[in-house]
């Protein structure tokens, strides 16, 4: 790997910000750039760096791919409005669901999401706006895992042989590529992001699709979205690195109102980690686990089983897909 990591202890936050603003500004020149903001720490930091460098020559979009958490599109647009950044909400739900239809292999699903983002959505935006650059928050761990063949991270292109300029007609700028999550949080803090954003638990680019085993359909996303909301409400004070709900493909026999119910299974994961490279399950109390099971089986339609993952990463990974 020819990208050199900047470790947290080596990071001079102020200098890093100044250098990246300079770099973005000299690369884009007088032209236009676009970027997609998901509201996660990486894309939020890139959005602020980009606006500092380019002002309104950076067009920022929230891509509603239908795979986001409840209320997320509206809340992120409103948060950035308060930070002085106009974010355009783009409804691309049909594009992503169509590409994902019938796919069950995890890497194929990731590939379908990559294609939808880069070819369909950004390709169209570049044509529409005349932008020649896409700014994105790829980080050092994304590159490492893709190169190691663990998972194709949705935002990796050049490392898997895709030349975005040739294939899609725009250049990709990745100012955070040398940093891991803990350093990106420091940069976010220095840039003035609110704490709930720079300390936000990570959320994957493929969004809830990374948490549906088997085919991704609107109905299955709705199920995992409802379970995610409960897990986030119950575990937000746990101090854990990341917590999530996964919808399994297999059904199991359960009982509802005295009758057999061949129902859905939700797996809860809650991770202790520094940078997502390795992780271990949080030792949640049994009371918390029982409350999660109770709420998920009563509030999320069709779920008859809730399990808690007790595996470390490796051999597990943080997400299921
Ligand atoms: P895994 O599942 O590989 O996840 O152990 C490591 C960390 O990365 C997040 N993740 C992603 N982030 N694009 C991203 O930007 C992706 O395609 C992606 N897949 C996983 C995951 O949530 C965890 O924090």
Coordinates of C-alpha atoms and ligand atoms in Angstrom, one line a residue:
X1 CA 0.0 0.0 0.0
X2 CA 1.7 3.3 -1.1
X3 CA -0.5 5.6 1.1
X4 CA 1.3 6.6 4.3
X5 CA -0.8 6.6 7.5
X6 CA -0.7 9.7 9.7
X7 CA -1.0 8.3 13.2
X8 CA -3.1 10.2 15.8
X9 CA 0.1 11.0 17.9
X10 CA 1.8 12.4 14.8
X11 CA -1.2 14.5 13.7
X12 CA -0.9 18.3 13.8
X13 CA -4.6 19.1 13.4
X14 CA -4.3 22.8 12.5
X15 CA -1.5 22.2 10.0
X16 CA -3.4 19.2 8.5
X17 CA -6.5 21.4 8.0
X18 CA -4.5 24.2 6.4
X19 CA -2.7 21.8 4.0
X20 CA -5.8 20.0 2.9
X21 CA -7.7 23.3 2.3
X22 CA -4.7 24.4 0.1
X23 CA -4.6 21.1 -1.7
X24 CA -8.3 21.0 -2.5
X25 CA -8.2 24.6 -3.6
X26 CA -5.3 24.2 -5.9
X27 CA -6.6 20.9 -7.4
X28 CA -10.1 22.3 -8.2
X29 CA -8.8 25.8 -9.3
X30 CA -11.7 27.9 -10.5
X31 CA -13.9 24.8 -11.3
X32 CA -16.7 23.1 -9.4
X33 CA -16.7 20.1 -7.1
X34 CA -19.5 18.0 -5.7
X35 CA -19.7 15.9 -2.6
X36 CA -22.1 13.6 -0.8
X37 CA -22.8 14.1 2.8
X38 CA -24.2 11.2 4.9
X39 CA -23.8 13.0 8.2
X40 CA -21.2 10.5 9.4
X41 CA -17.9 12.0 10.8
X42 CA -15.9 11.3 7.6
X43 CA -18.2 13.0 5.1
X44 CA -19.0 15.8 7.6
X45 CA -15.3 16.6 7.9
X46 CA -14.8 16.6 4.2
X47 CA -17.9 18.8 3.7
X48 CA -16.5 21.5 6.0
X49 CA -12.9 21.2 4.6
X50 CA -14.3 21.5 1.1
X51 CA -16.5 24.5 1.9
X52 CA -13.6 26.2 3.6
X53 CA -11.5 25.6 0.4
X54 CA -14.1 26.3 -2.3
X55 CA -17.1 28.0 -0.6
X56 CA -20.1 27.7 -2.9
X57 CA -18.1 26.1 -5.7
X58 CA -18.6 22.9 -3.7
X59 CA -22.1 21.5 -4.2
X60 CA -23.1 19.2 -1.3
X61 CA -25.8 16.6 -1.6
X62 CA -27.4 14.2 0.8
X63 CA -28.1 11.1 -1.4
X64 CA -31.3 9.6 0.0
X65 CA -30.7 6.0 -1.2
X66 CA -33.6 4.6 0.8
X67 CA -31.0 2.7 3.0
X68 CA -30.6 5.4 5.7
X69 CA -31.8 5.4 9.3
X70 CA -35.1 6.9 10.4
X71 CA -35.4 10.7 9.9
X72 CA -31.7 10.9 8.8
X73 CA -32.0 12.8 5.5
X74 CA -34.0 15.7 7.1
X75 CA -31.9 16.0 10.3
X76 CA -28.6 16.1 8.5
X77 CA -29.8 18.8 6.0
X78 CA -31.0 20.8 9.0
X79 CA -27.8 20.4 11.0
X80 CA -25.6 21.6 8.2
X81 CA -28.0 24.5 7.5
X82 CA -27.2 25.6 11.1
X83 CA -23.4 25.3 10.2
X84 CA -24.0 27.6 7.2
X85 CA -23.8 24.8 4.5
X86 CA -26.6 24.4 2.0
X87 CA -27.2 20.7 1.4
X88 CA -29.4 19.5 -1.4
X89 CA -31.5 16.4 -0.7
X90 CA -31.6 14.0 -3.6
X91 CA -34.2 11.3 -3.8
X92 CA -32.4 8.3 -5.4
X93 CA -34.3 5.5 -3.6
X94 CA -35.5 3.7 -6.7
X95 CA -32.0 3.6 -8.3
X96 CA -30.5 1.8 -5.3
X97 CA -33.3 -0.6 -4.7
X98 CA -33.4 -1.6 -8.4
X99 CA -29.7 -2.3 -8.5
X100 CA -29.9 -4.4 -5.3
X101 CA -32.9 -6.4 -6.5
X102 CA -32.3 -10.2 -6.5
X103 CA -28.7 -9.9 -5.1
X104 CA -27.7 -12.0 -2.2
X105 CA -23.9 -12.2 -2.3
X106 CA -22.4 -9.6 0.0
X107 CA -19.7 -8.4 -2.3
X108 CA -22.2 -8.2 -5.2
X109 CA -24.4 -6.1 -3.0
X110 CA -21.5 -3.8 -2.2
X111 CA -20.6 -3.6 -5.9
X112 CA -24.2 -2.7 -6.8
X113 CA -24.1 0.2 -4.3
X114 CA -20.8 1.4 -5.6
X115 CA -22.1 1.4 -9.1
X116 CA -25.3 3.2 -8.1
X117 CA -23.3 5.9 -6.4
X118 CA -20.5 6.5 -8.8
X119 CA -22.1 5.8 -12.2
X120 CA -25.8 6.6 -11.8
X121 CA -25.9 9.2 -9.1
X122 CA -22.6 11.1 -9.3
X123 CA -22.4 10.5 -13.1
X124 CA -25.7 12.4 -13.5
X125 CA -24.7 15.1 -11.1
X126 CA -21.4 15.8 -12.8
X127 CA -23.3 16.1 -16.1
X128 CA -25.9 18.4 -14.6
X129 CA -23.5 20.7 -12.7
X130 CA -20.4 20.6 -14.9
X131 CA -18.3 19.6 -11.9
X132 CA -15.0 17.8 -12.6
X133 CA -14.2 16.7 -9.0
X134 CA -15.8 14.5 -6.4
X135 CA -14.7 15.1 -2.8
X136 CA -15.1 12.1 -0.5
X137 CA -14.1 10.9 3.0
X138 CA -12.3 7.7 2.3
X139 CA -10.1 6.8 5.3
X140 CA -7.1 4.7 5.9
X141 CA -9.0 1.7 7.3
X142 CA -11.3 1.6 4.2
X143 CA -8.3 1.2 2.0
X144 CA -6.6 -1.3 4.2
X145 CA -9.6 -3.6 4.3
X146 CA -10.3 -3.4 0.6
X147 CA -6.7 -4.1 -0.3
X148 CA -6.5 -7.0 2.1
X149 CA -9.6 -8.5 0.3
X150 CA -11.7 -8.4 3.5
X151 CA -14.5 -6.2 2.2
X152 CA -14.9 -3.9 -0.8
X153 CA -15.6 -0.6 1.0
X154 CA -18.3 1.2 -1.0
X155 CA -16.0 4.2 -1.6
X156 CA -12.9 2.5 -2.9
X157 CA -12.1 2.8 -6.6
X158 CA -8.5 3.2 -7.6
X159 CA -7.3 0.4 -5.3
X160 CA -9.5 -2.1 -7.1
X161 CA -8.5 -0.9 -10.6
X162 CA -11.2 1.6 -11.3
X163 CA -10.0 4.9 -12.8
X164 CA -12.9 7.2 -12.0
X165 CA -11.8 9.8 -14.6
X166 CA -11.9 7.3 -17.4
X167 CA -15.0 5.5 -16.2
X168 CA -17.2 8.2 -14.9
X169 CA -15.6 11.5 -16.2
X170 CA -14.6 13.0 -12.9
X171 CA -11.6 13.0 -10.5
X172 CA -12.0 11.8 -6.9
X173 CA -10.2 13.8 -4.1
X174 CA -9.8 12.1 -0.8
X175 CA -8.3 14.4 1.8
X176 CA -8.7 12.0 4.8
X177 CA -7.1 9.0 3.2
X178 CA -4.1 9.0 5.6
X179 CA -6.2 9.1 8.7
X180 CA -8.0 6.7 10.9
X181 CA -11.3 7.4 12.6
X182 CA -9.8 8.7 15.9
X183 CA -7.8 11.3 14.0
X184 CA -10.7 12.3 11.8
X185 CA -12.7 13.0 15.0
X186 CA -9.9 15.4 16.1
X187 CA -10.0 17.2 12.8
X188 CA -13.9 17.5 13.0
X189 CA -13.6 18.9 16.5
X190 CA -11.1 21.5 15.3
X191 CA -13.3 22.4 12.3
X192 CA -16.2 23.2 14.7
X193 CA -18.5 20.3 14.2
X194 CA -20.9 19.7 17.1
X195 CA -19.8 16.9 19.4
X196 CA -22.7 14.7 18.5
X197 CA -21.3 14.7 14.9
X198 CA -17.5 14.4 15.5
X199 CA -18.1 11.7 18.1
X200 CA -20.9 10.0 16.2
X201 CA -20.6 6.2 16.0
X202 CA -19.5 5.1 12.5
X203 CA -22.1 4.2 10.0
X204 CA -21.2 2.3 6.8
X205 CA -21.5 3.8 3.3
X206 CA -23.7 1.0 2.2
X207 CA -25.9 2.0 5.1
X208 CA -28.6 -0.4 6.3
X209 CA -27.9 -2.7 3.3
X210 CA -24.7 -3.7 5.2
X211 CA -27.0 -5.0 7.9
X212 CA -29.4 -7.1 5.8
X213 CA -28.3 -10.6 5.1
X214 CA -29.7 -11.9 1.8
X215 CA -31.8 -9.8 -0.5
X216 CA -32.3 -6.1 0.2
X217 CA -35.9 -5.0 -0.3
X218 CA -37.8 -2.0 0.9
X219 CA -39.7 -4.2 3.4
X220 CA -36.5 -5.8 4.8
X221 CA -34.8 -2.4 5.1
X222 CA -37.9 -1.1 7.0
X223 CA -37.5 -4.0 9.4
X224 CA -33.8 -3.4 10.1
X225 CA -34.4 0.4 10.3
X226 CA -37.0 -0.1 13.1
X227 CA -34.7 -2.5 15.0
X228 CA -31.7 -0.1 14.5
X229 CA -33.8 2.8 16.1
X230 CA -34.4 0.7 19.2
X231 CA -30.7 -0.5 19.5
X232 CA -29.5 3.1 19.1
X233 CA -32.0 4.4 21.7
X234 CA -31.1 1.7 24.2
X235 CA -27.3 1.8 23.7
X236 CA -26.5 5.4 23.0
X237 CA -25.3 5.8 26.6
X238 CA -23.3 2.6 26.6
X239 CA -20.0 4.4 25.6
X240 CA -19.5 1.7 23.0
X241 CA -17.7 2.4 19.7
X242 CA -20.6 1.2 17.5
X243 CA -23.9 -0.7 18.0
X244 CA -26.2 -2.1 15.4
X245 CA -29.0 -4.5 14.4
X246 CA -28.7 -7.1 11.7
X247 CA -31.6 -8.8 9.9
X248 CA -30.9 -12.5 9.3
X249 CA -32.1 -14.3 6.2
X250 CA -33.1 -17.5 8.0
X251 CA -36.4 -17.7 9.8
X252 CA -37.0 -19.5 13.0
X253 CA -40.1 -21.0 14.6
X254 CA -41.7 -18.8 17.3
X255 CA -45.0 -18.4 19.1
X256 CA -47.2 -15.4 18.9
X257 CA -50.7 -15.2 20.5
X258 CA -50.5 -18.9 21.2
X259 CA -49.9 -19.8 17.6
X260 CA -46.9 -20.9 15.6
X261 CA -45.1 -18.0 13.9
X262 CA -42.3 -18.7 11.5
X263 CA -40.6 -15.4 12.1
X264 CA -37.6 -13.1 11.6
X265 CA -34.3 -13.0 13.6
X266 CA -32.5 -9.9 14.6
X267 CA -28.9 -10.0 15.8
X268 CA -27.6 -7.1 18.0
X269 CA -23.9 -6.2 17.9
X270 CA -22.2 -3.7 20.2
X271 CA -18.5 -3.1 19.8
X272 CA -15.6 -1.9 21.8
X273 CA -12.9 -0.6 19.4
X274 CA -10.5 2.3 18.8
X275 CA -10.5 2.4 15.0
X276 CA -12.7 -0.5 13.8
X277 CA -9.6 -2.5 12.9
X278 CA -10.1 -4.9 15.8
X279 CA -13.0 -5.0 18.2
X280 CA -14.6 -6.9 21.0
X281 CA -18.2 -7.2 22.1
X282 CA -19.3 -4.9 24.9
X283 CA -20.1 -6.6 28.2
X284 CA -23.7 -5.3 28.2
X285 CA -25.8 -6.1 31.3
X286 CA -28.4 -8.9 31.0
X287 CA -31.1 -6.3 31.9
X288 CA -30.1 -4.2 28.9
X289 CA -30.1 -7.3 26.6
X290 CA -33.5 -8.4 27.9
X291 CA -34.9 -4.9 27.3
X292 CA -33.6 -5.0 23.7
X293 CA -35.2 -8.4 23.1
X294 CA -38.5 -7.3 24.6
X295 CA -38.7 -4.1 22.6
X296 CA -37.5 -5.5 19.3
X297 CA -39.9 -8.5 19.5
X298 CA -42.9 -6.3 20.4
X299 CA -42.2 -3.2 18.3
X300 CA -40.7 -4.6 15.1
X301 CA -43.2 -6.6 13.0
X302 CA -42.5 -10.3 12.4
X303 CA -39.4 -10.6 14.7
X304 CA -39.5 -13.7 17.0
X305 CA -35.8 -14.0 17.9
X306 CA -33.1 -11.6 19.1
X307 CA -29.5 -12.7 19.6
X308 CA -26.4 -10.9 20.8
X309 CA -23.1 -11.3 19.0
X310 CA -20.3 -12.3 21.4
X311 CA -17.5 -12.7 18.8
X312 CA -14.4 -10.5 18.5
X313 CA -13.2 -8.9 15.2
X314 CA -11.4 -10.8 13.8
X315 CA -12.7 -13.4 13.0
X316 CA -16.1 -11.4 12.9
X317 CA -16.3 -8.1 11.1
X318 CA -18.2 -5.1 12.5
X319 CA -21.0 -5.2 9.9
X320 CA -22.6 -8.4 8.6
X321 CA -22.2 -7.7 4.9
Ligands
LIG1 P1 -16.1 -3.9 9.0 O1 -17.6 -4.4 8.8 O2 -15.3 -4.1 7.8 O3 -16.3 -2.4 9.3 O4 -15.5 -4.6 10.2 C1 -15.2 -1.6 9.7 C2 -15.8 -0.2 9.9 O5 -16.1 0.4 8.7 C3 -17.5 0.7 8.6 N1 -17.8 0.2 7.2 C4 -17.8 1.1 6.2 N2 -17.6 2.4 6.1 N3 -17.9 2.3 3.7 C5 -17.7 3.0 4.9 O6 -17.5 4.2 4.8 C6 -18.2 0.9 3.7 O7 -18.4 0.3 2.7 C7 -18.1 0.3 5.0 N4 -18.3 -1.0 5.4 C8 -18.1 -1.0 6.8 C9 -18.1 -0.2 9.7 O8 -19.4 0.4 10.1 C10 -17.1 -0.2 10.7 O9 -17.1 1.0 11.5

